[in-house]
Amino acid sequence: MDGRAGTPGKPKRPRRDSRTARTLIVLAGLPLVALGFVLFVGTFEEHGGYRTAPVCGTPAPGPYTDCLLLESGQVTRKWVSSSVDDGTSYFLNIAHGAGSAQKYEVDESLYRHVEAGTAVDLKIWKDTVVRIAHDGHEVSTLTLSWHVWLGLAEAALLIAVGTVVTAYGLPGRNPEFWNSSPVLIMGTALVTSMGAVFLTLVQWPFPVTLGLAVSAWLIATLTVRYQHTSFS
């Protein structure tokens, strides 16, 4: 007898392995988030690219750069539409160039400062009137096209999936991912889509927009992580 009660067990694996695994999980989610932000930035610039486009007739960065056309238009008609569901909306018919008059929705301030026959200043980008101005009052006429909606939806989905992967880990053998992540992905994608649409429509300066988007993502990541631990 050597006095030993039995064979000692194997030494515990250091916790460094769990930290390494966690780092790998984060690195697996972040590329999806980064790709989502790239798509969002591209869509944001596509929708509001007129703000940085050179004015037609001035030196442009390259031969294929879209330019901003400054043109004069004339109000041919104005009217108000009211409903219980939509409230009060203000519309102008404006003619410019050789084309027929087109309908535009404007705000109350511009509406009250023009009459039929009033000349207005137009900014035209990619054959679309994007701004109407008169006597210091200016409004945007941009709406979200289908490819802008699609780009924002793709960006929101990538960001949502990347955020949940960062919080839960990779799927595979993780049952919590399959049980809880679909709900969180849908919720995160919905909230992200709403925020992306809002930031694209208001068209704040790009640094402000990107700063708000990143801050919102950090808050969303902490929220999803909290939900993950509460479900565990």
PDB file of C-alpha atoms in Angstrom:
ATOM      1  CA  MET A   1       0.000   0.000   0.000  1.00  0.00           C
ATOM      2  CA  ASP A   2       1.332   3.421  -0.838  1.00  0.00           C
ATOM      3  CA  GLY A   3      -1.334   5.283   1.149  1.00  0.00           C
ATOM      4  CA  ARG A   4      -3.156   6.674  -1.876  1.00  0.00           C
ATOM      5  CA  ALA A   5      -6.940   6.324  -1.799  1.00  0.00           C
ATOM      6  CA  GLY A   6      -7.158   6.062  -5.560  1.00  0.00           C
ATOM      7  CA  THR A   7      -5.967   7.454  -8.815  1.00  0.00           C
ATOM      8  CA  PRO A   8      -6.268  11.202  -8.884  1.00  0.00           C
ATOM      9  CA  GLY A   9      -8.697  12.607 -11.484  1.00  0.00           C
ATOM     10  CA  LYS A  10      -7.659  14.551 -14.547  1.00  0.00           C
ATOM     11  CA  PRO A  11      -6.856  18.217 -13.929  1.00  0.00           C
ATOM     12  CA  LYS A  12      -9.613  20.607 -14.873  1.00  0.00           C
ATOM     13  CA  ARG A  13      -9.298  22.299 -18.222  1.00  0.00           C
ATOM     14  CA  PRO A  14      -8.425  25.964 -17.720  1.00  0.00           C
ATOM     15  CA  ARG A  15     -11.184  28.499 -18.247  1.00  0.00           C
ATOM     16  CA  ARG A  16      -9.090  30.029 -20.973  1.00  0.00           C
ATOM     17  CA  ASP A  17     -10.802  27.619 -23.384  1.00  0.00           C
ATOM     18  CA  SER A  18     -14.236  29.093 -22.605  1.00  0.00           C
ATOM     19  CA  ARG A  19     -12.940  32.622 -23.158  1.00  0.00           C
ATOM     20  CA  THR A  20     -11.417  31.557 -26.460  1.00  0.00           C
ATOM     21  CA  ALA A  21     -14.686  29.955 -27.530  1.00  0.00           C
ATOM     22  CA  ARG A  22     -16.581  33.112 -26.605  1.00  0.00           C
ATOM     23  CA  THR A  23     -14.191  35.228 -28.644  1.00  0.00           C
ATOM     24  CA  LEU A  24     -14.685  32.962 -31.656  1.00  0.00           C
ATOM     25  CA  ILE A  25     -18.466  33.238 -31.264  1.00  0.00           C
ATOM     26  CA  VAL A  26     -18.280  37.031 -31.267  1.00  0.00           C
ATOM     27  CA  LEU A  27     -16.019  36.947 -34.310  1.00  0.00           C
ATOM     28  CA  ALA A  28     -18.560  34.712 -36.065  1.00  0.00           C
ATOM     29  CA  GLY A  29     -21.368  37.257 -35.564  1.00  0.00           C
ATOM     30  CA  LEU A  30     -19.516  40.489 -36.215  1.00  0.00           C
ATOM     31  CA  PRO A  31     -18.852  39.912 -39.961  1.00  0.00           C
ATOM     32  CA  LEU A  32     -22.608  39.591 -40.512  1.00  0.00           C
ATOM     33  CA  VAL A  33     -23.196  42.817 -38.591  1.00  0.00           C
ATOM     34  CA  ALA A  34     -20.436  44.581 -40.534  1.00  0.00           C
ATOM     35  CA  LEU A  35     -21.886  43.414 -43.872  1.00  0.00           C
ATOM     36  CA  GLY A  36     -25.312  44.635 -42.756  1.00  0.00           C
ATOM     37  CA  PHE A  37     -23.892  48.071 -41.964  1.00  0.00           C
ATOM     38  CA  VAL A  38     -22.153  48.179 -45.360  1.00  0.00           C
ATOM     39  CA  LEU A  39     -25.495  47.488 -47.074  1.00  0.00           C
ATOM     40  CA  PHE A  40     -27.222  50.114 -44.943  1.00  0.00           C
ATOM     41  CA  VAL A  41     -24.605  52.759 -45.751  1.00  0.00           C
ATOM     42  CA  GLY A  42     -24.826  51.961 -49.469  1.00  0.00           C
ATOM     43  CA  THR A  43     -28.632  52.193 -49.430  1.00  0.00           C
ATOM     44  CA  PHE A  44     -28.543  55.406 -47.391  1.00  0.00           C
ATOM     45  CA  GLU A  45     -26.163  57.004 -49.882  1.00  0.00           C
ATOM     46  CA  GLU A  46     -28.191  55.744 -52.844  1.00  0.00           C
ATOM     47  CA  HIS A  47     -31.351  57.337 -51.474  1.00  0.00           C
ATOM     48  CA  GLY A  48     -29.743  60.637 -50.480  1.00  0.00           C
ATOM     49  CA  GLY A  49     -26.843  60.814 -52.898  1.00  0.00           C
ATOM     50  CA  TYR A  50     -28.164  64.080 -54.329  1.00  0.00           C
ATOM     51  CA  ARG A  51     -26.878  65.890 -51.223  1.00  0.00           C
ATOM     52  CA  THR A  52     -23.242  65.363 -52.219  1.00  0.00           C
ATOM     53  CA  ALA A  53     -23.714  65.170 -55.998  1.00  0.00           C
ATOM     54  CA  PRO A  54     -22.050  67.937 -58.050  1.00  0.00           C
ATOM     55  CA  VAL A  55     -24.314  70.442 -59.743  1.00  0.00           C
ATOM     56  CA  CYS A  56     -24.697  69.733 -63.452  1.00  0.00           C
ATOM     57  CA  GLY A  57     -22.347  71.899 -65.488  1.00  0.00           C
ATOM     58  CA  THR A  58     -19.671  72.084 -62.778  1.00  0.00           C
ATOM     59  CA  PRO A  59     -16.522  69.939 -62.663  1.00  0.00           C
ATOM     60  CA  ALA A  60     -17.455  66.392 -61.581  1.00  0.00           C
ATOM     61  CA  PRO A  61     -15.240  63.731 -59.953  1.00  0.00           C
ATOM     62  CA  GLY A  62     -15.671  61.400 -62.940  1.00  0.00           C
ATOM     63  CA  PRO A  63     -17.463  60.967 -66.270  1.00  0.00           C
ATOM     64  CA  TYR A  64     -20.075  58.601 -64.821  1.00  0.00           C
ATOM     65  CA  THR A  65     -20.972  60.664 -61.760  1.00  0.00           C
ATOM     66  CA  ASP A  66     -24.646  61.601 -61.453  1.00  0.00           C
ATOM     67  CA  CYS A  67     -25.138  65.353 -61.187  1.00  0.00           C
ATOM     68  CA  LEU A  68     -27.798  67.506 -59.564  1.00  0.00           C
ATOM     69  CA  LEU A  69     -29.860  69.539 -62.026  1.00  0.00           C
ATOM     70  CA  LEU A  70     -31.142  72.917 -60.827  1.00  0.00           C
ATOM     71  CA  GLU A  71     -34.271  73.919 -62.700  1.00  0.00           C
ATOM     72  CA  SER A  72     -37.245  76.256 -62.369  1.00  0.00           C
ATOM     73  CA  GLY A  73     -40.819  74.969 -62.235  1.00  0.00           C
ATOM     74  CA  GLN A  74     -44.253  76.521 -62.056  1.00  0.00           C
ATOM     75  CA  VAL A  75     -47.152  75.687 -59.754  1.00  0.00           C
ATOM     76  CA  THR A  76     -50.246  74.918 -61.838  1.00  0.00           C
ATOM     77  CA  ARG A  77     -52.594  73.866 -59.048  1.00  0.00           C
ATOM     78  CA  LYS A  78     -52.736  73.507 -55.252  1.00  0.00           C
ATOM     79  CA  TRP A  79     -55.190  71.628 -53.047  1.00  0.00           C
ATOM     80  CA  VAL A  80     -55.685  70.113 -49.612  1.00  0.00           C
ATOM     81  CA  SER A  81     -56.827  66.592 -48.784  1.00  0.00           C
ATOM     82  CA  SER A  82     -58.195  65.709 -45.334  1.00  0.00           C
ATOM     83  CA  SER A  83     -59.224  62.388 -43.847  1.00  0.00           C
ATOM     84  CA  VAL A  84     -59.759  60.924 -40.393  1.00  0.00           C
ATOM     85  CA  ASP A  85     -57.004  58.328 -40.865  1.00  0.00           C
ATOM     86  CA  ASP A  86     -54.327  60.405 -42.626  1.00  0.00           C
ATOM     87  CA  GLY A  87     -55.086  63.907 -41.350  1.00  0.00           C
ATOM     88  CA  THR A  88     -54.441  66.901 -43.590  1.00  0.00           C
ATOM     89  CA  SER A  89     -52.132  66.642 -46.604  1.00  0.00           C
ATOM     90  CA  TYR A  90     -50.989  69.454 -48.908  1.00  0.00           C
ATOM     91  CA  PHE A  91     -50.389  68.965 -52.627  1.00  0.00           C
ATOM     92  CA  LEU A  92     -49.015  70.957 -55.536  1.00  0.00           C
ATOM     93  CA  ASN A  93     -49.065  70.297 -59.246  1.00  0.00           C
ATOM     94  CA  ILE A  94     -45.776  71.538 -60.694  1.00  0.00           C
ATOM     95  CA  ALA A  95     -44.730  71.670 -64.335  1.00  0.00           C
ATOM     96  CA  HIS A  96     -41.125  71.939 -65.494  1.00  0.00           C
ATOM     97  CA  GLY A  97     -39.278  71.425 -68.739  1.00  0.00           C
ATOM     98  CA  ALA A  98     -41.323  70.036 -71.596  1.00  0.00           C
ATOM     99  CA  GLY A  99     -43.192  67.523 -69.460  1.00  0.00           C
ATOM    100  CA  SER A 100     -46.686  67.713 -68.019  1.00  0.00           C
ATOM    101  CA  ALA A 101     -47.357  68.822 -64.439  1.00  0.00           C
ATOM    102  CA  GLN A 102     -46.692  66.276 -61.697  1.00  0.00           C
ATOM    103  CA  LYS A 103     -48.277  66.007 -58.245  1.00  0.00           C
ATOM    104  CA  TYR A 104     -46.075  66.507 -55.164  1.00  0.00           C
ATOM    105  CA  GLU A 105     -46.928  66.397 -51.477  1.00  0.00           C
ATOM    106  CA  VAL A 106     -45.440  69.335 -49.544  1.00  0.00           C
ATOM    107  CA  ASP A 107     -45.637  70.741 -46.036  1.00  0.00           C
ATOM    108  CA  GLU A 108     -48.077  73.426 -44.911  1.00  0.00           C
ATOM    109  CA  SER A 109     -45.445  76.167 -44.836  1.00  0.00           C
ATOM    110  CA  LEU A 110     -44.484  75.853 -48.512  1.00  0.00           C
ATOM    111  CA  TYR A 111     -48.117  75.317 -49.505  1.00  0.00           C
ATOM    112  CA  ARG A 112     -49.206  78.633 -47.987  1.00  0.00           C
ATOM    113  CA  HIS A 113     -46.395  80.566 -49.689  1.00  0.00           C
ATOM    114  CA  VAL A 114     -47.273  79.627 -53.260  1.00  0.00           C
ATOM    115  CA  GLU A 115     -50.241  80.037 -55.591  1.00  0.00           C
ATOM    116  CA  ALA A 116     -51.065  78.821 -59.092  1.00  0.00           C
ATOM    117  CA  GLY A 117     -48.533  80.485 -61.360  1.00  0.00           C
ATOM    118  CA  THR A 118     -45.798  80.814 -58.707  1.00  0.00           C
ATOM    119  CA  ALA A 119     -42.287  79.925 -59.867  1.00  0.00           C
ATOM    120  CA  VAL A 120     -40.450  77.442 -57.651  1.00  0.00           C
ATOM    121  CA  ASP A 121     -36.874  76.158 -57.580  1.00  0.00           C
ATOM    122  CA  LEU A 122     -36.395  72.441 -58.234  1.00  0.00           C
ATOM    123  CA  LYS A 123     -33.510  70.083 -57.599  1.00  0.00           C
ATOM    124  CA  ILE A 124     -33.595  67.106 -59.958  1.00  0.00           C
ATOM    125  CA  TRP A 125     -31.477  64.005 -59.463  1.00  0.00           C
ATOM    126  CA  LYS A 126     -31.605  60.957 -61.736  1.00  0.00           C
ATOM    127  CA  ASP A 127     -34.625  62.450 -63.537  1.00  0.00           C
ATOM    128  CA  THR A 128     -36.536  62.767 -60.255  1.00  0.00           C
ATOM    129  CA  VAL A 129     -37.499  65.982 -58.456  1.00  0.00           C
ATOM    130  CA  VAL A 130     -35.975  65.599 -54.990  1.00  0.00           C
ATOM    131  CA  ARG A 131     -36.381  69.117 -53.539  1.00  0.00           C
ATOM    132  CA  ILE A 132     -38.863  71.965 -54.044  1.00  0.00           C
ATOM    133  CA  ALA A 133     -38.042  75.438 -52.734  1.00  0.00           C
ATOM    134  CA  HIS A 134     -39.571  78.905 -52.747  1.00  0.00           C
ATOM    135  CA  ASP A 135     -38.780  82.048 -50.765  1.00  0.00           C
ATOM    136  CA  GLY A 136     -36.649  80.211 -48.190  1.00  0.00           C
ATOM    137  CA  HIS A 137     -39.067  77.301 -47.747  1.00  0.00           C
ATOM    138  CA  GLU A 138     -37.775  73.944 -48.987  1.00  0.00           C
ATOM    139  CA  VAL A 139     -39.198  70.417 -48.793  1.00  0.00           C
ATOM    140  CA  SER A 140     -38.033  66.956 -49.833  1.00  0.00           C
ATOM    141  CA  THR A 141     -40.169  64.944 -52.229  1.00  0.00           C
ATOM    142  CA  LEU A 142     -38.209  61.707 -52.010  1.00  0.00           C
ATOM    143  CA  THR A 143     -39.987  58.432 -51.275  1.00  0.00           C
ATOM    144  CA  LEU A 144     -38.411  55.032 -50.714  1.00  0.00           C
ATOM    145  CA  SER A 145     -38.187  53.014 -53.929  1.00  0.00           C
ATOM    146  CA  TRP A 146     -38.551  49.234 -53.936  1.00  0.00           C
ATOM    147  CA  HIS A 147     -34.793  48.625 -54.197  1.00  0.00           C
ATOM    148  CA  VAL A 148     -34.174  50.957 -51.256  1.00  0.00           C
ATOM    149  CA  TRP A 149     -36.741  48.981 -49.231  1.00  0.00           C
ATOM    150  CA  LEU A 150     -35.023  45.744 -50.303  1.00  0.00           C
ATOM    151  CA  GLY A 151     -31.572  47.030 -49.358  1.00  0.00           C
ATOM    152  CA  LEU A 152     -32.763  48.141 -45.925  1.00  0.00           C
ATOM    153  CA  ALA A 153     -34.505  44.794 -45.350  1.00  0.00           C
ATOM    154  CA  GLU A 154     -31.361  42.847 -46.267  1.00  0.00           C
ATOM    155  CA  ALA A 155     -29.223  45.047 -44.030  1.00  0.00           C
ATOM    156  CA  ALA A 156     -31.627  44.668 -41.090  1.00  0.00           C
ATOM    157  CA  LEU A 157     -31.739  40.874 -41.443  1.00  0.00           C
ATOM    158  CA  LEU A 158     -27.941  40.542 -41.550  1.00  0.00           C
ATOM    159  CA  ILE A 159     -27.530  42.808 -38.521  1.00  0.00           C
ATOM    160  CA  ALA A 160     -30.228  40.900 -36.612  1.00  0.00           C
ATOM    161  CA  VAL A 161     -28.720  37.466 -37.337  1.00  0.00           C
ATOM    162  CA  GLY A 162     -25.211  38.678 -36.495  1.00  0.00           C
ATOM    163  CA  THR A 163     -26.423  40.213 -33.227  1.00  0.00           C
ATOM    164  CA  VAL A 164     -28.178  37.034 -32.102  1.00  0.00           C
ATOM    165  CA  VAL A 165     -25.212  34.839 -33.080  1.00  0.00           C
ATOM    166  CA  THR A 166     -22.978  37.094 -30.989  1.00  0.00           C
ATOM    167  CA  ALA A 167     -25.333  36.684 -28.001  1.00  0.00           C
ATOM    168  CA  TYR A 168     -26.130  32.978 -28.365  1.00  0.00           C
ATOM    169  CA  GLY A 169     -23.225  31.483 -30.222  1.00  0.00           C
ATOM    170  CA  LEU A 170     -23.294  29.383 -33.344  1.00  0.00           C
ATOM    171  CA  PRO A 171     -26.263  27.043 -33.907  1.00  0.00           C
ATOM    172  CA  GLY A 172     -25.051  23.455 -34.266  1.00  0.00           C
ATOM    173  CA  ARG A 173     -25.323  21.762 -30.877  1.00  0.00           C
ATOM    174  CA  ASN A 174     -26.672  24.783 -29.024  1.00  0.00           C
ATOM    175  CA  PRO A 175     -30.369  24.023 -28.284  1.00  0.00           C
ATOM    176  CA  GLU A 176     -30.959  27.508 -26.872  1.00  0.00           C
ATOM    177  CA  PHE A 177     -30.174  28.982 -30.276  1.00  0.00           C
ATOM    178  CA  TRP A 178     -32.871  26.947 -31.992  1.00  0.00           C
ATOM    179  CA  ASN A 179     -35.431  27.435 -29.202  1.00  0.00           C
ATOM    180  CA  SER A 180     -35.138  31.172 -28.563  1.00  0.00           C
ATOM    181  CA  SER A 181     -33.180  32.857 -31.339  1.00  0.00           C
ATOM    182  CA  PRO A 182     -35.898  32.850 -34.060  1.00  0.00           C
ATOM    183  CA  VAL A 183     -38.083  35.125 -31.933  1.00  0.00           C
ATOM    184  CA  LEU A 184     -35.164  37.406 -31.111  1.00  0.00           C
ATOM    185  CA  ILE A 185     -34.020  37.495 -34.753  1.00  0.00           C
ATOM    186  CA  MET A 186     -37.497  38.521 -35.902  1.00  0.00           C
ATOM    187  CA  GLY A 187     -37.810  41.138 -33.161  1.00  0.00           C
ATOM    188  CA  THR A 188     -34.326  42.539 -33.735  1.00  0.00           C
ATOM    189  CA  ALA A 189     -34.840  42.626 -37.520  1.00  0.00           C
ATOM    190  CA  LEU A 190     -38.162  44.458 -37.125  1.00  0.00           C
ATOM    191  CA  VAL A 191     -36.744  47.106 -34.785  1.00  0.00           C
ATOM    192  CA  THR A 192     -33.611  47.469 -36.943  1.00  0.00           C
ATOM    193  CA  SER A 193     -35.750  47.907 -40.076  1.00  0.00           C
ATOM    194  CA  MET A 194     -37.798  50.646 -38.431  1.00  0.00           C
ATOM    195  CA  GLY A 195     -34.655  52.481 -37.335  1.00  0.00           C
ATOM    196  CA  ALA A 196     -33.012  52.112 -40.759  1.00  0.00           C
ATOM    197  CA  VAL A 197     -36.092  53.446 -42.554  1.00  0.00           C
ATOM    198  CA  PHE A 198     -36.314  56.411 -40.174  1.00  0.00           C
ATOM    199  CA  LEU A 199     -32.636  57.333 -40.589  1.00  0.00           C
ATOM    200  CA  THR A 200     -32.866  56.980 -44.363  1.00  0.00           C
ATOM    201  CA  LEU A 201     -35.933  59.206 -44.610  1.00  0.00           C
ATOM    202  CA  VAL A 202     -34.759  62.019 -42.325  1.00  0.00           C
ATOM    203  CA  GLN A 203     -31.367  62.185 -44.109  1.00  0.00           C
ATOM    204  CA  TRP A 204     -29.333  63.682 -41.282  1.00  0.00           C
ATOM    205  CA  PRO A 205     -25.607  64.205 -41.972  1.00  0.00           C
ATOM    206  CA  PHE A 206     -23.840  60.888 -42.528  1.00  0.00           C
ATOM    207  CA  PRO A 207     -21.613  61.023 -39.384  1.00  0.00           C
ATOM    208  CA  VAL A 208     -24.703  61.648 -37.239  1.00  0.00           C
ATOM    209  CA  THR A 209     -26.611  58.840 -38.965  1.00  0.00           C
ATOM    210  CA  LEU A 210     -23.776  56.334 -38.585  1.00  0.00           C
ATOM    211  CA  GLY A 211     -23.173  57.311 -34.959  1.00  0.00           C
ATOM    212  CA  LEU A 212     -26.846  56.817 -34.108  1.00  0.00           C
ATOM    213  CA  ALA A 213     -26.956  53.502 -35.979  1.00  0.00           C
ATOM    214  CA  VAL A 214     -23.901  52.110 -34.172  1.00  0.00           C
ATOM    215  CA  SER A 215     -25.187  53.322 -30.789  1.00  0.00           C
ATOM    216  CA  ALA A 216     -28.555  51.681 -31.439  1.00  0.00           C
ATOM    217  CA  TRP A 217     -26.820  48.424 -32.393  1.00  0.00           C
ATOM    218  CA  LEU A 218     -24.775  48.412 -29.185  1.00  0.00           C
ATOM    219  CA  ILE A 219     -27.962  48.877 -27.147  1.00  0.00           C
ATOM    220  CA  ALA A 220     -29.668  46.121 -29.147  1.00  0.00           C
ATOM    221  CA  THR A 221     -26.732  43.757 -28.574  1.00  0.00           C
ATOM    222  CA  LEU A 222     -26.824  44.315 -24.810  1.00  0.00           C
ATOM    223  CA  THR A 223     -30.609  43.803 -24.828  1.00  0.00           C
ATOM    224  CA  VAL A 224     -30.380  40.553 -26.787  1.00  0.00           C
ATOM    225  CA  ARG A 225     -27.580  39.366 -24.518  1.00  0.00           C
ATOM    226  CA  TYR A 226     -29.747  40.085 -21.479  1.00  0.00           C
ATOM    227  CA  GLN A 227     -32.639  38.158 -23.022  1.00  0.00           C
ATOM    228  CA  HIS A 228     -30.256  35.291 -23.741  1.00  0.00           C
ATOM    229  CA  THR A 229     -29.118  35.058 -20.128  1.00  0.00           C
ATOM    230  CA  SER A 230     -32.700  35.352 -18.856  1.00  0.00           C
ATOM    231  CA  PHE A 231     -33.749  32.434 -21.058  1.00  0.00           C
ATOM    232  CA  SER A 232     -30.826  30.295 -19.942  1.00  0.00           C
TER     233      SER A 232
END
